[in-house]
JSON list of C-alpha atoms in Angstrom, two decimals:
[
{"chain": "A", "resi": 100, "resn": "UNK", "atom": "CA", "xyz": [0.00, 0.00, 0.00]},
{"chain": "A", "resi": 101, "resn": "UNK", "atom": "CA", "xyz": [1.28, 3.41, -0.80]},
{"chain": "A", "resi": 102, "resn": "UNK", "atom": "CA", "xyz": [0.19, 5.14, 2.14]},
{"chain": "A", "resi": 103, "resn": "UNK", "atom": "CA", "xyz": [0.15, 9.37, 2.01]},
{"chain": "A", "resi": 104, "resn": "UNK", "atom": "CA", "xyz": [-1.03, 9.76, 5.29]},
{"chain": "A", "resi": 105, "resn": "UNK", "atom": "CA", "xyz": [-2.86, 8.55, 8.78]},
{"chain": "A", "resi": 106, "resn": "UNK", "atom": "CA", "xyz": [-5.23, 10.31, 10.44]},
{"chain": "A", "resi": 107, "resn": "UNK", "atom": "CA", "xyz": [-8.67, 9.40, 11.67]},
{"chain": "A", "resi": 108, "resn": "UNK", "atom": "CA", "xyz": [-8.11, 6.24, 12.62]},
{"chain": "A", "resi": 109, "resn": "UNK", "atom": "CA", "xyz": [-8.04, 5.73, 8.64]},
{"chain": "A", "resi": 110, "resn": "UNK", "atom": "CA", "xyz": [-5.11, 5.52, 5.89]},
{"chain": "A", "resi": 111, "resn": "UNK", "atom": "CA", "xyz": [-5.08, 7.81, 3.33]},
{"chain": "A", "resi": 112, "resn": "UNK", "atom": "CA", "xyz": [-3.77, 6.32, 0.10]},
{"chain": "A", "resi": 113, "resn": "UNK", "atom": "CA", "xyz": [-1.91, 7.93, -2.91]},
{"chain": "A", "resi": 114, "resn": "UNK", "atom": "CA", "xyz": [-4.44, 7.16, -4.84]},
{"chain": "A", "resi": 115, "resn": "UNK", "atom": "CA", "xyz": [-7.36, 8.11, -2.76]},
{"chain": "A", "resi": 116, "resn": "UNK", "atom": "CA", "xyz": [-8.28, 5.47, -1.39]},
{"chain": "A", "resi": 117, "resn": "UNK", "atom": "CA", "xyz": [-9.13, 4.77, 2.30]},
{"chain": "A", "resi": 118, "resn": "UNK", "atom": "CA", "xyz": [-8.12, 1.84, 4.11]},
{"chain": "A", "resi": 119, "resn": "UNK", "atom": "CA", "xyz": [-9.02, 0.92, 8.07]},
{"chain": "A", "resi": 120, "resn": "UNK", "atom": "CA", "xyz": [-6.93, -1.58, 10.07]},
{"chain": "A", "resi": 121, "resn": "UNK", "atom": "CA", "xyz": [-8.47, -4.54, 12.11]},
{"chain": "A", "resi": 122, "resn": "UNK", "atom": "CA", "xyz": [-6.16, -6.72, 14.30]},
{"chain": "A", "resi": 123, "resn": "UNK", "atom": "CA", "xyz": [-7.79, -9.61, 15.25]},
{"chain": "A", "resi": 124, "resn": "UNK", "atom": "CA", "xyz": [-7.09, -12.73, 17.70]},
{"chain": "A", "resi": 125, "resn": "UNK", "atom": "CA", "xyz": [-6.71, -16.26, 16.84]},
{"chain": "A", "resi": 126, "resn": "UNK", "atom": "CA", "xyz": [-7.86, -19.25, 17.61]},
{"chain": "A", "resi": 127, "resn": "UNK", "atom": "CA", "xyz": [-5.96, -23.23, 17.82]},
{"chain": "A", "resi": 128, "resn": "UNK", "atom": "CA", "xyz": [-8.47, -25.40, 16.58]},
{"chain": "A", "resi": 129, "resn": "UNK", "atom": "CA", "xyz": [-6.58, -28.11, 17.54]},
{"chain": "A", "resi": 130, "resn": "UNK", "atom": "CA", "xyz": [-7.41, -27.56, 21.07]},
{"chain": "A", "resi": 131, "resn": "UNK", "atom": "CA", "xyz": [-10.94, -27.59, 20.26]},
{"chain": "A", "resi": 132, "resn": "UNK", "atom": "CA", "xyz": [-13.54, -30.50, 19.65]},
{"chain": "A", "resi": 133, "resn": "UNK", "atom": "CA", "xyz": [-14.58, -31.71, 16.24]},
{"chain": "A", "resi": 134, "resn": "UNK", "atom": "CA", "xyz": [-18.15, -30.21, 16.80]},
{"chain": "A", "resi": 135, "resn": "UNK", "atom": "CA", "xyz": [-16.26, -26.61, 17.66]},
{"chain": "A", "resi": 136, "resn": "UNK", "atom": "CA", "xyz": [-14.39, -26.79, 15.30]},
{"chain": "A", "resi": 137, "resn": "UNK", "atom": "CA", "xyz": [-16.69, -27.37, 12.75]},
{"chain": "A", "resi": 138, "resn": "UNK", "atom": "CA", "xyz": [-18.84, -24.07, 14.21]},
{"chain": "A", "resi": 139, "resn": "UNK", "atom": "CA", "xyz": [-15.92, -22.25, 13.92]},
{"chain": "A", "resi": 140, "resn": "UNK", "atom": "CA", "xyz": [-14.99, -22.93, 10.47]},
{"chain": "A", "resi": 141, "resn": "UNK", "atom": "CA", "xyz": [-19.04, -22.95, 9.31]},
{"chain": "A", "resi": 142, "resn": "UNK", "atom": "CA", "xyz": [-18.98, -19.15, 10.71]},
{"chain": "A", "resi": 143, "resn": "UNK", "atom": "CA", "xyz": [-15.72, -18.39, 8.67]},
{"chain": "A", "resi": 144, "resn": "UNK", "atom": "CA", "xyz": [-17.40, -19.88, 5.36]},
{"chain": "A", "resi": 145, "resn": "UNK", "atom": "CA", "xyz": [-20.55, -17.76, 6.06]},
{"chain": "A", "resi": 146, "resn": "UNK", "atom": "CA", "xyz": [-18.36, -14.40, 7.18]},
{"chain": "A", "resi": 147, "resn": "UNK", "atom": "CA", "xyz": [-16.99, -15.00, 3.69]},
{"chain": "A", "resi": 148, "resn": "UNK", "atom": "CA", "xyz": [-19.67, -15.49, 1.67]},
{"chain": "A", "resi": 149, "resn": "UNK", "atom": "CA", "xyz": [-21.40, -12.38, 2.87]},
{"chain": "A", "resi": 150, "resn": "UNK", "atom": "CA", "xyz": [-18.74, -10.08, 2.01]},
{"chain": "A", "resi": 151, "resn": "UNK", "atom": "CA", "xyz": [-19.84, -7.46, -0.80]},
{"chain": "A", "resi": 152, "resn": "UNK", "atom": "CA", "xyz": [-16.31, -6.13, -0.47]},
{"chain": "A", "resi": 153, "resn": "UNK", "atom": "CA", "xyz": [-12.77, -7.71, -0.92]},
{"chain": "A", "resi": 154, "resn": "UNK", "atom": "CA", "xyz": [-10.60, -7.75, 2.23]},
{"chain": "A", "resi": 155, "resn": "UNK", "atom": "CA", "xyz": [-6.75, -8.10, 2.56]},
{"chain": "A", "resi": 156, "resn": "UNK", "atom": "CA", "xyz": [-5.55, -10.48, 5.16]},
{"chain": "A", "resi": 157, "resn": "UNK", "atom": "CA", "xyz": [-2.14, -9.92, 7.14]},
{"chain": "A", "resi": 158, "resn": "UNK", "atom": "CA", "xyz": [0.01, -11.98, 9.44]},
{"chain": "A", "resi": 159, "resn": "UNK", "atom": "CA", "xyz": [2.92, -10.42, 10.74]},
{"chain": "A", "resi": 160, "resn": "UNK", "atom": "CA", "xyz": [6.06, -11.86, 12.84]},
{"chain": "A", "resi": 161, "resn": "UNK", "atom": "CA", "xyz": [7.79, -9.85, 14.96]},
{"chain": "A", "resi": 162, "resn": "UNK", "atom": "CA", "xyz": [10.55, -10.50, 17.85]},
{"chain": "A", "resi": 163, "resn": "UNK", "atom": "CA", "xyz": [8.48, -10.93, 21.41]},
{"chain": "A", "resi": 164, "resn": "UNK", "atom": "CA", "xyz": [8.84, -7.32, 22.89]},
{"chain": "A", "resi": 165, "resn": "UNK", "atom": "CA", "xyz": [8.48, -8.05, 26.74]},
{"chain": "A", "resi": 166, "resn": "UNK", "atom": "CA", "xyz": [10.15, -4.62, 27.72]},
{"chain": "A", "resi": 167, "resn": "UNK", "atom": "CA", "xyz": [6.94, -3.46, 29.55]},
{"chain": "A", "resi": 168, "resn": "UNK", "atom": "CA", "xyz": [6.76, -6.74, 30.99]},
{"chain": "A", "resi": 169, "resn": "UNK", "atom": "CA", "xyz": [10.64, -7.00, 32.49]},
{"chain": "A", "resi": 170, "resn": "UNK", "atom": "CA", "xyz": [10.04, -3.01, 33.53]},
{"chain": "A", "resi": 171, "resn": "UNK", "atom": "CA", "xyz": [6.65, -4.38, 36.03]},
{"chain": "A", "resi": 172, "resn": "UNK", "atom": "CA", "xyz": [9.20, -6.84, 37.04]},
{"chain": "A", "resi": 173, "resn": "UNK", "atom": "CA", "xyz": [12.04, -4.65, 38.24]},
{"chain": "A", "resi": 174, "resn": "UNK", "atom": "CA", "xyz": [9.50, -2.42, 40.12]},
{"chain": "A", "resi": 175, "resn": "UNK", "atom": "CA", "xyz": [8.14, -5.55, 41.76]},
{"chain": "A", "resi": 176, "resn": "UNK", "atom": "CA", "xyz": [11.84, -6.86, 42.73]},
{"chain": "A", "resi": 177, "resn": "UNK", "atom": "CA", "xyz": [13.04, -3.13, 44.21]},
{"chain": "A", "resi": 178, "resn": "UNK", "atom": "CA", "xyz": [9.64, -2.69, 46.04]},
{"chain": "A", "resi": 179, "resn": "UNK", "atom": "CA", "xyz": [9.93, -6.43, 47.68]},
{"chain": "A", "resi": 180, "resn": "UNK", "atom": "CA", "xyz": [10.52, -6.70, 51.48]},
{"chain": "A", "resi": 181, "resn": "UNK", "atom": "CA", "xyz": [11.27, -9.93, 51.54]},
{"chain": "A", "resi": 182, "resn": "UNK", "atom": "CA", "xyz": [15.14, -10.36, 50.24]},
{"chain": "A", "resi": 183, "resn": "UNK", "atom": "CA", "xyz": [14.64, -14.17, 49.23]},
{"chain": "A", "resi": 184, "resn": "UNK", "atom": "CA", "xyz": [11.68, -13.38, 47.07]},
{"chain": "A", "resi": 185, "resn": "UNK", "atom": "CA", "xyz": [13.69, -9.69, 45.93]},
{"chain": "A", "resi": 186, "resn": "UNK", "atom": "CA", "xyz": [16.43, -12.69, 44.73]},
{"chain": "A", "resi": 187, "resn": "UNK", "atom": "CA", "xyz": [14.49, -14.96, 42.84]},
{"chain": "A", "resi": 188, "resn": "UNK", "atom": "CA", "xyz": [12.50, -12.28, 41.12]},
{"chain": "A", "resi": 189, "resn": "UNK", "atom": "CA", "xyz": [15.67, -10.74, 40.01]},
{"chain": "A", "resi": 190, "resn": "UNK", "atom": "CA", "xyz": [17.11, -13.79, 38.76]},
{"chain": "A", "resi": 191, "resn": "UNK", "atom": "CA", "xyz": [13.91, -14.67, 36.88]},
{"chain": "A", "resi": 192, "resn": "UNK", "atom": "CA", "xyz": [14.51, -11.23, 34.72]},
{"chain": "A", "resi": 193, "resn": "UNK", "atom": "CA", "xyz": [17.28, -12.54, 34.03]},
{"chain": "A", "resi": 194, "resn": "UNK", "atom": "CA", "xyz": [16.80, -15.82, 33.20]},
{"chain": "A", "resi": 195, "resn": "UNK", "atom": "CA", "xyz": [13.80, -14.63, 30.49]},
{"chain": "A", "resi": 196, "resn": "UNK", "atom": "CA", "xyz": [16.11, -11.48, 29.04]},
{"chain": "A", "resi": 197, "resn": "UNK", "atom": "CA", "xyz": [18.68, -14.43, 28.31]},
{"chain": "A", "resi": 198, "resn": "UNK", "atom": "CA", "xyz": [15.62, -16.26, 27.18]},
{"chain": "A", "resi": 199, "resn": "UNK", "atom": "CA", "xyz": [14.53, -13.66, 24.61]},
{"chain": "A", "resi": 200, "resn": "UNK", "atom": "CA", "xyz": [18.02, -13.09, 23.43]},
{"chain": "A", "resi": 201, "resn": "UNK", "atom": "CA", "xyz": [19.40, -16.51, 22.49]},
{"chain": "A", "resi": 202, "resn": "UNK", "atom": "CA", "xyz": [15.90, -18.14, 21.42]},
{"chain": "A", "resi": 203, "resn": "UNK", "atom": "CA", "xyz": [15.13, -15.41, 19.16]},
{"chain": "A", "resi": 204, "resn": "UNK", "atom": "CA", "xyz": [10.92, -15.99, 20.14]},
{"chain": "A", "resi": 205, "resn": "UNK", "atom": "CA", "xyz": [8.87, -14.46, 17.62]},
{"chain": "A", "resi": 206, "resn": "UNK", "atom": "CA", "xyz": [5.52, -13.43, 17.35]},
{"chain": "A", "resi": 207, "resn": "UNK", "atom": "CA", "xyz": [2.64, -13.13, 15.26]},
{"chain": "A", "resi": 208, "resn": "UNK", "atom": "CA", "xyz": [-0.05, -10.40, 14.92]},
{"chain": "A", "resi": 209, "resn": "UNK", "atom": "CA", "xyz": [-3.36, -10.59, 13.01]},
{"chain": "A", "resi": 210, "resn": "UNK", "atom": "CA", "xyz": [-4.81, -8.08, 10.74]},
{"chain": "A", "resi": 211, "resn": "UNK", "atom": "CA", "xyz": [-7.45, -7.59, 8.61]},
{"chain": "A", "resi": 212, "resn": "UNK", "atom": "CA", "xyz": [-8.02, -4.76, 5.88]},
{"chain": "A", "resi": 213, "resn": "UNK", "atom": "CA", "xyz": [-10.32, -3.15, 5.14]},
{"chain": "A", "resi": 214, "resn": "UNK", "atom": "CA", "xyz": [-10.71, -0.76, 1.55]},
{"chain": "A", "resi": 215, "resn": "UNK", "atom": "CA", "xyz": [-13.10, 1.65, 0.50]},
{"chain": "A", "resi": 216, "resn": "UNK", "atom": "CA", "xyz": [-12.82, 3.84, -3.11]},
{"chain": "A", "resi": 217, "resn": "UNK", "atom": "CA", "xyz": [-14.45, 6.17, -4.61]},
{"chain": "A", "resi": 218, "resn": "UNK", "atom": "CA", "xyz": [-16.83, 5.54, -6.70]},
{"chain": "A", "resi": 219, "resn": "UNK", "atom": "CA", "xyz": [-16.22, 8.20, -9.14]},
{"chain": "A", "resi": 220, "resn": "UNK", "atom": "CA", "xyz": [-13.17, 6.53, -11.32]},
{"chain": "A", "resi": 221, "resn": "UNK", "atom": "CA", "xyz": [-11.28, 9.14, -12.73]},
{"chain": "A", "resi": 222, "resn": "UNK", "atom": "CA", "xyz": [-7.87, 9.72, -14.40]},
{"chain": "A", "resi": 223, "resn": "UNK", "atom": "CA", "xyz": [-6.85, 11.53, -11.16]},
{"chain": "A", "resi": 224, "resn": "UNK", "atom": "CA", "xyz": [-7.35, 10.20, -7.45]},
{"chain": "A", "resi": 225, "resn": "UNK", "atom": "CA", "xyz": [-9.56, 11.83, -5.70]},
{"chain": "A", "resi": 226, "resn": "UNK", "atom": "CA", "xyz": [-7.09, 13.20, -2.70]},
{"chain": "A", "resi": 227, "resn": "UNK", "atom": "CA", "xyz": [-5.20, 14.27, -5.56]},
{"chain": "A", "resi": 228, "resn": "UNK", "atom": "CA", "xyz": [-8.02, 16.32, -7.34]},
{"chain": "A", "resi": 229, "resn": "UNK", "atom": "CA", "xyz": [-8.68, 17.57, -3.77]},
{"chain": "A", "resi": 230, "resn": "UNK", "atom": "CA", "xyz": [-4.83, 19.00, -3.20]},
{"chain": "A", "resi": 231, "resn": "UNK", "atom": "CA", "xyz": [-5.11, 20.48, -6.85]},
{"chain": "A", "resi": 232, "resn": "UNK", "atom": "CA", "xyz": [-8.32, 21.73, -6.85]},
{"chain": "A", "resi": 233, "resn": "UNK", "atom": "CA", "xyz": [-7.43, 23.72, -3.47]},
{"chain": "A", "resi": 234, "resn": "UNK", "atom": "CA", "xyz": [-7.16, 27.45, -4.37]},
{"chain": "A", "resi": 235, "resn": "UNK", "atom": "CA", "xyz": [-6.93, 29.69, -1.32]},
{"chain": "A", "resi": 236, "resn": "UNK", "atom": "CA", "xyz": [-9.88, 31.79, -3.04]},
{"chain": "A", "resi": 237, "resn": "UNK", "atom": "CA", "xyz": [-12.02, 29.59, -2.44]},
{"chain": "A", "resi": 238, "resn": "UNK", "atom": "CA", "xyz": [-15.60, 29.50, -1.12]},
{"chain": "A", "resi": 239, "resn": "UNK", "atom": "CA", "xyz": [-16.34, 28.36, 2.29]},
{"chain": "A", "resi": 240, "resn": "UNK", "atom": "CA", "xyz": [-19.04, 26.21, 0.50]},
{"chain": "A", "resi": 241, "resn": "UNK", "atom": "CA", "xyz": [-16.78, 24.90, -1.41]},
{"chain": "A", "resi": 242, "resn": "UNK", "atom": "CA", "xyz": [-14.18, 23.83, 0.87]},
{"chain": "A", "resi": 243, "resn": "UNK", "atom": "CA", "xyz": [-16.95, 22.14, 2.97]},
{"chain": "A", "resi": 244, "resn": "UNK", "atom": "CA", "xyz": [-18.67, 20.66, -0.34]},
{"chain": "A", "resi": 245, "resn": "UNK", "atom": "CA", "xyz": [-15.37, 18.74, -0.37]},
{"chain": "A", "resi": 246, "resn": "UNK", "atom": "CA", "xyz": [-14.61, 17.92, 3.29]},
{"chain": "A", "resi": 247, "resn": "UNK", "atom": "CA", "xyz": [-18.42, 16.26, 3.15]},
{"chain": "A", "resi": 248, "resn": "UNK", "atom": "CA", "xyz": [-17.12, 14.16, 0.10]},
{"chain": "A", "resi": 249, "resn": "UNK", "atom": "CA", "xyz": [-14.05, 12.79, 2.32]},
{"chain": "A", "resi": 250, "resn": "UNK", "atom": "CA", "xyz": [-16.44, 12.42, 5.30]},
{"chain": "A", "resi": 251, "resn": "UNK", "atom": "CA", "xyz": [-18.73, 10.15, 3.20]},
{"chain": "A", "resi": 252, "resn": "UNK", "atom": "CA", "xyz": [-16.09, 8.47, 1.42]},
{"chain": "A", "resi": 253, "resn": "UNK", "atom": "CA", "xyz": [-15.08, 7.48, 5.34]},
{"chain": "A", "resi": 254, "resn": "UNK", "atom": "CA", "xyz": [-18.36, 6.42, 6.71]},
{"chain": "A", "resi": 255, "resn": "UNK", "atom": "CA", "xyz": [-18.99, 4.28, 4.32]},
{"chain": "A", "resi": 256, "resn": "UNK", "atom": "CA", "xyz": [-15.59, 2.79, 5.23]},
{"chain": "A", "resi": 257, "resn": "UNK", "atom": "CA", "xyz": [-16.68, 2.71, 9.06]},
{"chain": "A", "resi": 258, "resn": "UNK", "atom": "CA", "xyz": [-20.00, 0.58, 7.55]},
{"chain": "A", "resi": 259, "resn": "UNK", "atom": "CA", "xyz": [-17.85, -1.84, 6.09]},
{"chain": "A", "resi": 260, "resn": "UNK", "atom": "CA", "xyz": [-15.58, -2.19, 9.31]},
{"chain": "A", "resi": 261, "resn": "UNK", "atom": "CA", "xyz": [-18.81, -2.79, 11.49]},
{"chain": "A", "resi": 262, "resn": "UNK", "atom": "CA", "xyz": [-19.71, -5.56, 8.51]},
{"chain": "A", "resi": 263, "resn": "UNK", "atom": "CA", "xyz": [-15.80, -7.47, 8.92]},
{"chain": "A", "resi": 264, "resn": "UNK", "atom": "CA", "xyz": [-16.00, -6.49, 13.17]},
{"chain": "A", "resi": 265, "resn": "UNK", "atom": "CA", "xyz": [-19.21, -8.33, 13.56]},
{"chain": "A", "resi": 266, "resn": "UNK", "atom": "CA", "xyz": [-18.57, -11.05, 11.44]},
{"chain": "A", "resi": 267, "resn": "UNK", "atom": "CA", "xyz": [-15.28, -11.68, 12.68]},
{"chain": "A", "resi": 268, "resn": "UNK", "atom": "CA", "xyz": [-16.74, -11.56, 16.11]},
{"chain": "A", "resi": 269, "resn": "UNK", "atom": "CA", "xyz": [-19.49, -14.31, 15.45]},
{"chain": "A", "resi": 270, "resn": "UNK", "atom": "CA", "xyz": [-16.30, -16.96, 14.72]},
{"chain": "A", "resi": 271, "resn": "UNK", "atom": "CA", "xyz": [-15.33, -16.51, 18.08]},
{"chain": "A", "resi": 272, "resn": "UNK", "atom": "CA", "xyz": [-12.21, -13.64, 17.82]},
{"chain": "A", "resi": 273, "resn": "UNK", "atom": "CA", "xyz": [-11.33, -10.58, 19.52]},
{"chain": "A", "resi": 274, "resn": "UNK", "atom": "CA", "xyz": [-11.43, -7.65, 17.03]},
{"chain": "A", "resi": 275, "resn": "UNK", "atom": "CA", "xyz": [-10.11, -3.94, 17.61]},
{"chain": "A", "resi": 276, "resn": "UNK", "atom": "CA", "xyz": [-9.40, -1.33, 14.81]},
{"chain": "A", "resi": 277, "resn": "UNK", "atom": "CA", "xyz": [-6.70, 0.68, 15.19]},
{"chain": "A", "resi": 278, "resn": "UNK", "atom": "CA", "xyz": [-6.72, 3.88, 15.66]},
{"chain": "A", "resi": 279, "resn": "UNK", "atom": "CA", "xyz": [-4.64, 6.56, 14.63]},
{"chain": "A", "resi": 280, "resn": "UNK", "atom": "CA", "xyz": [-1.85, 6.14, 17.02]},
{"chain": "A", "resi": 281, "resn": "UNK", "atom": "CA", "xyz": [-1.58, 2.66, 16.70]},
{"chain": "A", "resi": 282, "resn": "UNK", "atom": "CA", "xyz": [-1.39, 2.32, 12.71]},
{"chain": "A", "resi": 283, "resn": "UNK", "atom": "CA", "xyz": [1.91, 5.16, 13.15]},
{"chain": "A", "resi": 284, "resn": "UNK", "atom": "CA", "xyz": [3.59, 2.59, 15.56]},
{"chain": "A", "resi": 285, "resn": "UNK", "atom": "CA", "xyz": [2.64, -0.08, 13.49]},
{"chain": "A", "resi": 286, "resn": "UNK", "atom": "CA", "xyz": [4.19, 1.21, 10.50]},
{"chain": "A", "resi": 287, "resn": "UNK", "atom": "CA", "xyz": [7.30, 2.59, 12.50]},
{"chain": "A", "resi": 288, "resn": "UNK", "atom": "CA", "xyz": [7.74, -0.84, 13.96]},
{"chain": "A", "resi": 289, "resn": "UNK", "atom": "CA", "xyz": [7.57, -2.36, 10.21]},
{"chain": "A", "resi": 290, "resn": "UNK", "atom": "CA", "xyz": [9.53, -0.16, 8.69]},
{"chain": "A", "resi": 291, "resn": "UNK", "atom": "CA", "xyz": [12.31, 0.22, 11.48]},
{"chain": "A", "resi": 292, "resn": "UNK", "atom": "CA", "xyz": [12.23, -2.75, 13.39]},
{"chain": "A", "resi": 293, "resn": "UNK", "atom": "CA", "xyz": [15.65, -2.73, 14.80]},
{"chain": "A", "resi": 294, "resn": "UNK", "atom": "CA", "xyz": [15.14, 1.39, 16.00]},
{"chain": "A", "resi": 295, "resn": "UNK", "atom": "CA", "xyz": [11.53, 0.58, 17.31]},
{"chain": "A", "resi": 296, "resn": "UNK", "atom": "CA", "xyz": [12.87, -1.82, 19.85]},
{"chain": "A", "resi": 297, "resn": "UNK", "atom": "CA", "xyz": [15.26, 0.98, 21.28]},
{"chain": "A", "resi": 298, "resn": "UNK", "atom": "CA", "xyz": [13.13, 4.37, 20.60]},
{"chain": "A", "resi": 299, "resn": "UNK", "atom": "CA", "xyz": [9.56, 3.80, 21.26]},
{"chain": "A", "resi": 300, "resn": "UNK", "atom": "CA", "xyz": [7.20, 6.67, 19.77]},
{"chain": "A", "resi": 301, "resn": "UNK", "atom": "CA", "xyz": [5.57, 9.36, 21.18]},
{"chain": "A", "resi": 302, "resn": "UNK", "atom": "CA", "xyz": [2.11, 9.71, 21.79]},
{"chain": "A", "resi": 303, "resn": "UNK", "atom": "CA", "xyz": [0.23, 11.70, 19.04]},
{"chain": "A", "resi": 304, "resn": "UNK", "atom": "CA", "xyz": [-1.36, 13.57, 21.75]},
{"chain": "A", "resi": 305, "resn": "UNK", "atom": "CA", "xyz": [1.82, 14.84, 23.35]},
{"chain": "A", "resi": 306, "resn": "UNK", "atom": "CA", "xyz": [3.30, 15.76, 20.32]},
{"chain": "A", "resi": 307, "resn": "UNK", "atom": "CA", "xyz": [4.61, 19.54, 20.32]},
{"chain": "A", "resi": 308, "resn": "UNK", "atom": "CA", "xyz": [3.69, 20.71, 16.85]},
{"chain": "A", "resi": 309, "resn": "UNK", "atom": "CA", "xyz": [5.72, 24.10, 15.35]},
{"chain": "A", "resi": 310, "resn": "UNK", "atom": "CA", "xyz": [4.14, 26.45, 13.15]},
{"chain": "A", "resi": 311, "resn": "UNK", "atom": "CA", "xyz": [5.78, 28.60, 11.02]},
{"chain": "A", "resi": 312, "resn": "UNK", "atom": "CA", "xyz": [5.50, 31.96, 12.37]},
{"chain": "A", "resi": 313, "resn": "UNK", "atom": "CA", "xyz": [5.08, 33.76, 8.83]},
{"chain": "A", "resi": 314, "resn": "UNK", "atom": "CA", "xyz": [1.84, 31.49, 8.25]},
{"chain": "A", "resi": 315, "resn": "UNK", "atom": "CA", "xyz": [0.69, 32.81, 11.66]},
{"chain": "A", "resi": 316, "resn": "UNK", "atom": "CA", "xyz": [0.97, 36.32, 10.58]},
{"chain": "A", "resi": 317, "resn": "UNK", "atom": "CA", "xyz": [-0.13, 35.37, 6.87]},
{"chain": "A", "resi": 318, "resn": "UNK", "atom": "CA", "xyz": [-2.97, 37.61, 5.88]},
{"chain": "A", "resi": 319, "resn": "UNK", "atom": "CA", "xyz": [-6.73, 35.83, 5.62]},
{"chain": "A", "resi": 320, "resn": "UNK", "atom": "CA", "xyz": [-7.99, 35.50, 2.40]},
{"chain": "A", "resi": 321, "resn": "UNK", "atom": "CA", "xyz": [-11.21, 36.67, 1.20]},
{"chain": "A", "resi": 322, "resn": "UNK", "atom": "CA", "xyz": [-14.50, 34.11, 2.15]},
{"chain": "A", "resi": 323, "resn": "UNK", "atom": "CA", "xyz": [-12.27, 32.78, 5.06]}
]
């Protein structure tokens, strides 16, 4: 996918297409009996068959990442009383930070994705007939005529997500779409793998964002 941009809990392709993010659970139907597993697998056929709407399917492997989980530990071991149990909890981080490092454990994450177009095929995309067609001169009914075309174009994606969510849901798996922090770090952590282990991202919402202090003082144009 040639992603321009995130935002809205949505990507924002080159092209102009939008695309949502599901990750999903999973489920070992070998630990299950015949008759669940044929339910399970029924449910799957029918989820399928009622789609309207292709869907891409993703598994990724990653390294395990227990970080978070060591850090619980180590505030555990210095806030323990009792120096026997301080001992063995400190020699249990270190017995599964040897464990990650030598066995290499990996991973694997479940997503599901989910398109939506626009109808209107034309020789240009439509985000791209939306950053040409901008003309600071514009109308304020104009510029809203086209934020209600994005808005649309999105909750018809959102119907489609409810459609996969539920359906997913009925064969017996967890499912959360990502929002728009979460597709960032999950593109960082693609992308950079080795640098996302050692500089973990920034929440969105903290983010300090700079403006350019001639666009401040820039003067407003007429209709604005």
């Amino acid at each position: 996918m040639k992603v321009a941009e995130i935002h809205d809990n949505t990507l924002v392709l080159k092209n102009g297409g939008l695309r949502a993010v599901l990750q999903t659970s999973s489920i070992n139907l070998h630990l299950k009996s015949e008759e669940e597993q044929n339910a399970v697998i029924f449910s799957y056929q029918h989820f399928l068959n009622s789609l309207e709407f292709p869907i891409q399917i993703v598994v990724r492997s990653k390294k395990l990442d227990l970080d978070n989980y060591i850090a619980k530990l180590k505030k555990i071991e210095s806030k323990q009383e009792n120096r026997l149990l301080q001992e063995q909890t400190a020699e249990y981080i270190e017995y599964i930070q040897k464990l990650i490092e030598y066995a290499d454990i990996m991973a694997k994450e479940f997503y599901v994705i989910v398109p939506q177009d626009p109808f209107r095929m034309q020789k240009q995309s439509f985000l791209k007939s939306i950053i040409e067609n901008f003309n600071p001169k514009d109308t304020i009914a104009k510029i809203q005529q086209r934020k209600n075309e994005f808005a649309e174009l999105r909750k018809q994606l959102g119907q489609r997500v409810n459609v996969v969510k539920t359906g997913l849901e009925n064969c017996g798996l967890h499912v959360e779409p990502l929002n728009t922090q979460s597709l960032i770090e999950l593109f960082y952590e693609t992308y950079n793998p080795l640098t996302a282990r050692n500089q973990k991202l920034t929440d969105i919402d903290h983010m300090r964002v700079e403006t350019d202090p001639d666009i401040k003082s820039a003067p407003k144009t007429a209709g604005a």
